[in-house]
Amino acid sequence: MKNNKSIFSWLSFFKKKPSHNITDTNVVLNHQNQCIDNPIGISNQKNNLFFKIKNFFFKNKINDIFFTQLEDKLLKFDFGAEVSRKIINNLIKKYKNRLLENEQDVYFELQNNLFSILNRNYCDKNFISHGIENNLYVILLIGVNGVGKTTVAAKLAYFYKILGKSVALVASDTFRAAAIEQINCWGDKLSIPVFYKSYGSDPSSVIFDSIEFAHDKKIDVLIIDTAGRLHNKVNLMQELQKNVRVIQKKISYAPNEIFLVLDARNGQNSLIQTELFSQKINNITGIILTKLDGTAKGGIIFAILEKFSIPIRYFCNGEKISDFYKFNAKDFIKSMFY
Ligand SMILES: Nc1nc2c(ncn2[C@@H]2O[C@H](COP(=O)(O)OP(=O)(O)OP(=O)(O)O)[C@@H](O)[C@H]2O)c(=O)[nH]1
Ligand SMILES: [Mg+2]
């Protein structure tokens, strides 16, 4: 995994000639598509889900229990009952109709099935325009406690900085001990300004004032880190709704992005988090999946994409600033199977 190119290795190519047009990111994206090989290094990890699935096809011939065993594998790796059943039914149907003749055919059909799920809500943009160019771009990060929001805030901030944007972070978590110091520490490390107030301040007031700050300082991208909250705590979800309203009051088209951050290790619980957050917060524009390094499972990605029409936009496989990748179905499948 350590040998793989992270999002920043290819982005550094653009360091000398940053794009200042906030909507013009095609060049970057094309370059990324060519350059990120094996982003999650799946084939190198013997413990890994896809290594095991691959192995399964090498070791097993099609017999009475072949498809049941394959389904068990998918279930074990967090694909969830719905997705696993759907995939297996499709494979059985095609095999019975002789559209698939042997294990190898089934293996490739499985890849096709997985690709079509991953590609379903695919969004490869760095900036989702609301039709207003060269204006402040506001990103709000939300999610339950400890999933990696603050780390993602820093990674995103660095990502946009390398794209040539002026970036600021906002410490709207005024609740958790050391939360403000944590984000300031990232700000210092990355030389990115952090807007913050004292502990106990109303998060909405921090957000409100941070937008003024961003306008004054001619910031291009404002990344708002919020406090972790359980999806079933009504008052905390209301607070989040208030945060969104405050942003909208200041800037009618914002937030441009609302990213729900999910910890891949939480498995099926991520589905419940996605469901409840998206019920309370309209227009979640993407999911950022963290801690893929901390799990041998990866099937939750498929379960999420099968169930929700929210794209997975980025993923993280470590704590370092460079352990950050744009999510791309083609590359993901490539790393799974080759
Ligand atoms: N292994 C691994 N650790 C990560 C990753 N992303 C974040 N972490 C670690 O997870 C822990 C929590 O990360 P934070 O960014 O503080 O999470 P948070 O969601 O902001 O937490 P709260 O603000 O308390 O809700 C830290 O120790 C991070 O270094 C990742 O992709 N992989
Ligand atoms: Mg945090």
Short mmCIF file of C-alpha atoms and ligand atoms in Angstrom, two decimals:
data_model
loop_
_atom_site.label_atom_id
_atom_site.label_comp_id
_atom_site.label_asym_id
_atom_site.label_seq_id
_atom_site.Cartn_x
_atom_site.Cartn_y
_atom_site.Cartn_z
CA MET A 1 0.00 0.00 0.00
CA LYS A 2 2.83 2.31 0.83
CA ASN A 3 4.17 2.08 -2.73
CA ASN A 4 0.98 3.25 -4.32
CA LYS A 5 0.49 6.72 -5.67
CA SER A 6 -1.80 8.81 -3.54
CA ILE A 7 -3.90 11.66 -4.81
CA PHE A 8 -1.14 14.08 -3.91
CA SER A 9 1.60 12.44 -5.89
CA TRP A 10 -0.13 13.14 -9.17
CA LEU A 11 -1.49 16.46 -8.02
CA SER A 12 2.00 17.75 -7.34
CA PHE A 13 2.44 17.69 -11.11
CA PHE A 14 0.15 20.73 -11.18
CA LYS A 15 1.91 22.62 -8.43
CA LYS A 16 3.63 25.05 -10.76
CA LYS A 17 0.58 25.90 -12.85
CA PRO A 18 -2.46 25.79 -10.60
CA SER A 19 -5.90 26.13 -12.10
CA HIS A 20 -7.69 29.25 -10.92
CA ASN A 21 -10.95 28.49 -12.61
CA ILE A 22 -12.91 26.70 -9.96
CA THR A 23 -14.95 24.63 -12.41
CA ASP A 24 -12.13 23.68 -14.74
CA THR A 25 -10.82 20.45 -13.29
CA ASN A 26 -11.05 18.12 -16.25
CA VAL A 27 -7.34 18.14 -16.88
CA VAL A 28 -6.68 17.11 -13.32
CA LEU A 29 -9.25 14.38 -13.50
CA ASN A 30 -7.95 12.95 -16.74
CA HIS A 31 -4.50 12.94 -15.34
CA GLN A 32 -5.72 11.16 -12.26
CA ASN A 33 -7.48 8.50 -14.29
CA GLN A 34 -4.22 7.69 -16.02
CA CYS A 35 -2.03 7.81 -12.98
CA ILE A 36 -3.66 6.11 -10.06
CA ASP A 37 -2.86 2.44 -10.34
CA ASN A 38 -3.90 0.05 -7.69
CA PRO A 39 -4.89 2.81 -5.27
CA ILE A 40 -5.75 0.53 -2.42
CA GLY A 41 -3.08 -2.06 -3.01
CA ILE A 42 -5.63 -4.76 -2.54
CA SER A 43 -3.75 -7.44 -4.42
CA ASN A 44 -0.83 -7.15 -2.02
CA GLN A 45 -2.78 -8.03 1.08
CA LYS A 46 -3.33 -11.69 1.66
CA ASN A 47 -5.84 -10.96 4.33
CA ASN A 48 -7.86 -8.88 2.05
CA LEU A 49 -11.38 -9.49 0.89
CA PHE A 50 -10.62 -9.48 -2.80
CA PHE A 51 -7.51 -11.58 -2.48
CA LYS A 52 -9.69 -14.19 -0.82
CA ILE A 53 -12.38 -13.99 -3.45
CA LYS A 54 -9.79 -14.33 -6.18
CA ASN A 55 -8.33 -17.30 -4.36
CA PHE A 56 -11.75 -18.86 -4.05
CA PHE A 57 -12.06 -18.96 -7.83
CA PHE A 58 -8.66 -20.57 -8.21
CA LYS A 59 -9.40 -23.23 -5.64
CA ASN A 60 -13.01 -24.16 -6.37
CA LYS A 61 -14.77 -25.78 -9.27
CA ILE A 62 -18.43 -25.14 -9.91
CA ASN A 63 -20.51 -27.69 -8.02
CA ASP A 64 -23.66 -27.77 -5.88
CA ILE A 65 -22.23 -25.56 -3.18
CA PHE A 66 -20.08 -23.23 -5.28
CA PHE A 67 -22.55 -20.34 -5.41
CA THR A 68 -23.59 -20.76 -1.77
CA GLN A 69 -19.96 -20.57 -0.73
CA LEU A 70 -19.39 -17.51 -2.87
CA GLU A 71 -22.43 -15.85 -1.33
CA ASP A 72 -21.09 -16.64 2.15
CA LYS A 73 -17.83 -14.92 1.21
CA LEU A 74 -19.66 -11.80 0.04
CA LEU A 75 -21.71 -11.75 3.25
CA LYS A 76 -18.63 -12.23 5.37
CA PHE A 77 -17.03 -9.21 3.78
CA ASP A 78 -19.92 -6.86 4.45
CA PHE A 79 -21.61 -6.80 1.08
CA GLY A 80 -24.88 -7.19 2.96
CA ALA A 81 -27.65 -9.68 2.30
CA GLU A 82 -29.39 -7.67 -0.41
CA VAL A 83 -26.38 -7.07 -2.64
CA SER A 84 -24.95 -10.55 -2.12
CA ARG A 85 -28.24 -12.22 -3.06
CA LYS A 86 -28.71 -10.03 -6.10
CA ILE A 87 -25.22 -10.76 -7.40
CA ILE A 88 -25.45 -14.49 -6.74
CA ASN A 89 -28.91 -14.76 -8.33
CA ASN A 90 -27.61 -13.08 -11.44
CA LEU A 91 -24.61 -15.41 -11.61
CA ILE A 92 -26.75 -18.53 -11.09
CA LYS A 93 -29.24 -17.41 -13.72
CA LYS A 94 -26.55 -16.78 -16.31
CA TYR A 95 -24.80 -20.04 -15.46
CA LYS A 96 -28.04 -22.03 -15.78
CA ASN A 97 -28.76 -20.35 -19.11
CA ARG A 98 -25.25 -21.31 -20.24
CA LEU A 99 -24.24 -17.70 -20.68
CA LEU A 100 -21.44 -18.52 -18.24
CA GLU A 101 -19.69 -21.84 -18.72
CA ASN A 102 -17.01 -22.15 -16.09
CA GLU A 103 -15.46 -20.56 -12.98
CA GLN A 104 -13.49 -18.14 -15.09
CA ASP A 105 -16.63 -16.82 -16.79
CA VAL A 106 -18.27 -16.46 -13.38
CA TYR A 107 -15.22 -14.61 -12.09
CA PHE A 108 -15.38 -12.07 -14.93
CA GLU A 109 -19.13 -11.70 -14.63
CA LEU A 110 -18.68 -11.00 -10.93
CA GLN A 111 -16.25 -8.22 -11.84
CA ASN A 112 -18.78 -6.77 -14.28
CA ASN A 113 -21.51 -6.86 -11.64
CA LEU A 114 -19.30 -5.16 -9.09
CA PHE A 115 -18.19 -2.52 -11.56
CA SER A 116 -21.74 -1.60 -12.46
CA ILE A 117 -22.59 -1.14 -8.78
CA LEU A 118 -19.50 0.98 -8.14
CA ASN A 119 -20.11 3.10 -11.18
CA ARG A 120 -23.73 3.72 -10.35
CA ASN A 121 -23.67 7.16 -8.71
CA TYR A 122 -20.21 7.97 -9.89
CA CYS A 123 -19.17 11.58 -9.55
CA ASP A 124 -15.60 12.49 -10.40
CA LYS A 125 -15.75 16.21 -9.87
CA ASN A 126 -13.66 18.15 -7.41
CA PHE A 127 -16.04 21.08 -7.60
CA ILE A 128 -19.77 20.84 -7.98
CA SER A 129 -20.75 24.17 -9.38
CA HIS A 130 -23.94 25.95 -8.44
CA GLY A 131 -23.55 28.08 -11.52
CA ILE A 132 -21.63 30.81 -9.77
CA GLU A 133 -17.97 30.80 -10.64
CA ASN A 134 -15.08 32.27 -8.71
CA ASN A 135 -17.07 32.39 -5.54
CA LEU A 136 -16.49 30.93 -2.14
CA TYR A 137 -16.79 27.14 -2.24
CA VAL A 138 -18.13 25.76 1.04
CA ILE A 139 -17.65 22.17 2.15
CA LEU A 140 -19.36 20.80 5.26
CA LEU A 141 -18.13 17.56 6.83
CA ILE A 142 -20.56 15.54 8.89
CA GLY A 143 -20.61 12.14 10.56
CA VAL A 144 -20.63 10.22 13.81
CA ASN A 145 -17.87 10.45 16.42
CA GLY A 146 -14.36 9.39 15.54
CA VAL A 147 -14.92 8.42 11.90
CA GLY A 148 -12.13 10.71 10.71
CA LYS A 149 -13.87 14.03 9.88
CA THR A 150 -11.11 16.28 11.15
CA THR A 151 -8.42 14.23 9.42
CA VAL A 152 -10.46 14.36 6.21
CA ALA A 153 -10.85 18.15 6.63
CA ALA A 154 -7.06 18.43 6.69
CA LYS A 155 -6.63 16.08 3.73
CA LEU A 156 -9.19 17.96 1.65
CA ALA A 157 -7.66 21.30 2.63
CA TYR A 158 -4.27 20.12 1.46
CA PHE A 159 -5.78 18.70 -1.72
CA TYR A 160 -7.34 22.06 -2.63
CA LYS A 161 -4.21 23.93 -1.61
CA ILE A 162 -2.21 21.87 -4.07
CA LEU A 163 -4.83 22.64 -6.70
CA GLY A 164 -3.80 26.25 -6.21
CA LYS A 165 -6.77 27.42 -4.14
CA SER A 166 -6.66 29.55 -1.04
CA VAL A 167 -8.18 27.37 1.65
CA ALA A 168 -9.34 27.83 5.23
CA LEU A 169 -10.50 25.34 7.83
CA VAL A 170 -13.29 26.01 10.31
CA ALA A 171 -13.31 24.51 13.79
CA SER A 172 -17.02 24.29 14.44
CA ASP A 173 -16.52 21.43 16.90
CA THR A 174 -16.47 23.56 20.02
CA PHE A 175 -17.56 20.67 22.18
CA ARG A 176 -15.03 17.83 22.25
CA ALA A 177 -11.95 18.31 24.40
CA ALA A 178 -8.90 19.20 22.29
CA ALA A 179 -10.93 19.39 19.06
CA ILE A 180 -9.87 23.00 18.42
CA GLU A 181 -6.21 22.24 19.13
CA GLN A 182 -6.39 19.20 16.84
CA ILE A 183 -7.55 21.17 13.81
CA ASN A 184 -5.16 24.03 14.59
CA CYS A 185 -2.36 21.52 14.67
CA TRP A 186 -3.27 20.42 11.13
CA GLY A 187 -3.53 24.08 10.09
CA ASP A 188 -0.01 24.76 11.39
CA LYS A 189 1.38 21.65 9.73
CA LEU A 190 -0.13 22.52 6.37
CA SER A 191 0.18 26.30 6.65
CA ILE A 192 -3.56 26.65 6.20
CA PRO A 193 -5.52 29.22 8.25
CA VAL A 194 -8.03 27.89 10.77
CA PHE A 195 -11.02 29.91 11.88
CA TYR A 196 -12.01 29.10 15.46
CA LYS A 197 -13.59 30.52 18.59
CA SER A 198 -13.51 29.40 22.20
CA TYR A 199 -14.87 26.09 23.51
CA GLY A 200 -18.58 26.21 24.21
CA SER A 201 -19.27 28.76 21.43
CA ASP A 202 -22.37 28.09 19.36
CA PRO A 203 -21.15 26.12 16.31
CA SER A 204 -23.54 28.07 14.05
CA SER A 205 -22.02 31.34 15.15
CA VAL A 206 -18.55 29.99 14.40
CA ILE A 207 -19.76 29.02 10.93
CA PHE A 208 -21.52 32.36 10.37
CA ASP A 209 -18.42 34.35 11.28
CA SER A 210 -16.11 32.04 9.35
CA ILE A 211 -17.92 32.95 6.14
CA GLU A 212 -17.28 36.65 6.80
CA PHE A 213 -13.65 35.74 7.49
CA ALA A 214 -13.46 33.80 4.22
CA HIS A 215 -14.89 36.72 2.26
CA ASP A 216 -12.48 39.17 3.90
CA LYS A 217 -9.46 36.98 3.23
CA LYS A 218 -10.59 36.10 -0.30
CA ILE A 219 -10.63 32.40 0.49
CA ASP A 220 -11.63 30.07 -2.39
CA VAL A 221 -12.51 26.95 -0.39
CA LEU A 222 -13.85 26.89 3.15
CA ILE A 223 -13.87 23.48 4.82
CA ILE A 224 -16.09 23.24 7.88
CA ASP A 225 -15.34 20.45 10.34
CA THR A 226 -18.26 19.64 12.61
CA ALA A 227 -18.49 17.80 15.92
CA GLY A 228 -19.15 14.08 15.80
CA ARG A 229 -22.72 13.19 16.60
CA LEU A 230 -24.77 10.07 16.89
CA HIS A 231 -27.28 9.87 14.07
CA ASN A 232 -30.11 9.07 16.51
CA LYS A 233 -29.59 12.12 18.77
CA VAL A 234 -32.39 14.44 17.71
CA ASN A 235 -30.98 17.66 19.21
CA LEU A 236 -27.57 17.13 17.64
CA MET A 237 -29.09 16.47 14.25
CA GLN A 238 -31.17 19.64 14.64
CA GLU A 239 -27.97 21.52 15.40
CA LEU A 240 -26.53 20.23 12.13
CA GLN A 241 -29.63 21.35 10.25
CA LYS A 242 -29.17 24.77 11.82
CA ASN A 243 -25.57 24.85 10.63
CA VAL A 244 -26.73 24.22 7.07
CA ARG A 245 -29.38 26.96 7.34
CA VAL A 246 -26.79 29.44 8.60
CA ILE A 247 -24.55 28.72 5.63
CA GLN A 248 -27.49 29.07 3.24
CA LYS A 249 -28.48 32.36 4.83
CA LYS A 250 -25.04 33.79 4.15
CA ILE A 251 -24.58 32.23 0.70
CA SER A 252 -27.68 31.13 -1.15
CA TYR A 253 -25.94 28.43 -3.23
CA ALA A 254 -23.94 26.92 -0.38
CA PRO A 255 -22.92 24.54 1.05
CA ASN A 256 -21.55 23.36 -2.28
CA GLU A 257 -20.68 20.02 -0.78
CA ILE A 258 -21.94 18.14 2.22
CA PHE A 259 -19.72 15.11 2.75
CA LEU A 260 -20.83 12.33 5.05
CA VAL A 261 -17.72 10.71 6.49
CA LEU A 262 -18.01 6.97 7.18
CA ASP A 263 -15.54 4.61 8.84
CA ALA A 264 -15.24 1.47 6.67
CA ARG A 265 -14.65 -0.60 9.80
CA ASN A 266 -18.20 0.08 10.95
CA GLY A 267 -19.54 -2.28 8.31
CA GLN A 268 -23.29 -2.51 8.06
CA ASN A 269 -23.72 0.22 10.69
CA SER A 270 -22.57 2.65 8.01
CA LEU A 271 -25.82 1.92 6.18
CA ILE A 272 -27.84 3.03 9.20
CA GLN A 273 -25.70 6.15 9.57
CA THR A 274 -26.18 7.01 5.89
CA GLU A 275 -29.91 6.43 6.14
CA LEU A 276 -30.41 8.61 9.22
CA PHE A 277 -28.05 11.41 8.20
CA SER A 278 -29.62 11.63 4.76
CA GLN A 279 -33.10 11.72 6.28
CA LYS A 280 -32.14 14.76 8.33
CA ILE A 281 -29.75 16.52 5.99
CA ASN A 282 -30.88 17.12 2.42
CA ASN A 283 -28.47 17.07 -0.43
CA ILE A 284 -25.57 15.12 0.98
CA THR A 285 -23.36 15.37 -2.10
CA GLY A 286 -20.95 12.58 -1.31
CA ILE A 287 -19.55 10.01 1.03
CA ILE A 288 -15.94 9.90 2.15
CA LEU A 289 -14.98 6.44 3.32
CA THR A 290 -12.13 6.31 5.84
CA LYS A 291 -9.99 3.64 7.47
CA LEU A 292 -10.02 1.17 4.61
CA ASP A 293 -6.57 0.24 5.89
CA GLY A 294 -8.12 -0.92 9.14
CA THR A 295 -10.40 -3.57 7.72
CA ALA A 296 -10.02 -6.67 5.60
CA LYS A 297 -13.62 -6.09 4.54
CA GLY A 298 -14.54 -3.69 1.80
CA GLY A 299 -17.94 -4.88 0.71
CA ILE A 300 -19.69 -2.08 2.55
CA ILE A 301 -18.90 0.17 -0.43
CA PHE A 302 -21.18 -1.98 -2.57
CA ALA A 303 -23.93 -2.09 0.02
CA ILE A 304 -23.90 1.72 0.28
CA LEU A 305 -23.94 2.30 -3.45
CA GLU A 306 -26.65 -0.27 -3.99
CA LYS A 307 -28.93 1.32 -1.43
CA PHE A 308 -28.33 5.06 -1.73
CA SER A 309 -28.01 7.43 -4.63
CA ILE A 310 -25.10 9.22 -2.96
CA PRO A 311 -21.73 8.90 -4.69
CA ILE A 312 -18.58 7.83 -2.88
CA ARG A 313 -16.21 10.68 -3.64
CA TYR A 314 -12.99 10.01 -1.76
CA PHE A 315 -11.51 7.34 0.44
CA CYS A 316 -8.71 7.16 2.99
CA ASN A 317 -6.46 4.28 3.91
CA GLY A 318 -4.34 5.79 6.67
CA GLU A 319 -3.80 8.67 9.02
CA LYS A 320 -1.21 10.47 6.96
CA ILE A 321 -2.18 13.47 4.87
CA SER A 322 -1.25 11.55 1.72
CA ASP A 323 -3.50 8.56 2.48
CA PHE A 324 -6.30 10.11 0.50
CA TYR A 325 -7.75 9.10 -2.87
CA LYS A 326 -10.43 10.12 -5.26
CA PHE A 327 -12.87 7.28 -5.63
CA ASN A 328 -12.97 5.89 -9.11
CA ALA A 329 -14.87 2.74 -10.03
CA LYS A 330 -12.46 1.68 -12.76
CA ASP A 331 -9.37 1.98 -10.59
CA PHE A 332 -11.08 0.40 -7.64
CA ILE A 333 -12.04 -2.68 -9.65
CA LYS A 334 -8.56 -2.82 -11.12
CA SER A 335 -7.03 -2.87 -7.66
CA MET A 336 -9.47 -5.50 -6.52
CA PHE A 337 -8.83 -8.03 -9.23
CA TYR A 338 -5.42 -7.40 -10.82
N1 LIG B 1 -6.04 3.95 10.25
C1 LIG B 1 -6.66 5.08 9.94
N2 LIG B 1 -6.88 5.99 10.89
C2 LIG B 1 -7.53 7.12 10.56
C3 LIG B 1 -7.95 7.38 9.22
N3 LIG B 1 -8.57 8.58 9.22
C4 LIG B 1 -8.51 9.05 10.48
N4 LIG B 1 -7.89 8.18 11.30
C5 LIG B 1 -7.64 8.27 12.74
O1 LIG B 1 -8.89 8.14 13.42
C6 LIG B 1 -8.87 8.89 14.61
C7 LIG B 1 -10.07 9.83 14.64
O2 LIG B 1 -9.91 10.76 13.59
P1 LIG B 1 -10.56 12.22 13.64
O3 LIG B 1 -10.22 12.89 12.36
O4 LIG B 1 -10.21 12.91 14.90
O5 LIG B 1 -12.09 11.80 13.67
P2 LIG B 1 -13.35 12.75 13.89
O6 LIG B 1 -14.46 12.18 13.11
O7 LIG B 1 -12.98 14.15 13.60
O8 LIG B 1 -13.59 12.55 15.45
P3 LIG B 1 -14.57 13.43 16.37
O9 LIG B 1 -14.27 14.85 16.08
O10 LIG B 1 -14.20 13.04 17.75
O11 LIG B 1 -15.96 13.05 16.01
C8 LIG B 1 -7.54 9.64 14.63
O12 LIG B 1 -6.65 8.93 15.42
C9 LIG B 1 -7.11 9.62 13.17
O13 LIG B 1 -5.71 9.69 13.03
C10 LIG B 1 -7.70 6.37 8.22
O14 LIG B 1 -8.05 6.47 7.04
N5 LIG B 1 -7.06 5.25 8.64
MG MG B 2 -13.17 15.88 14.76
#
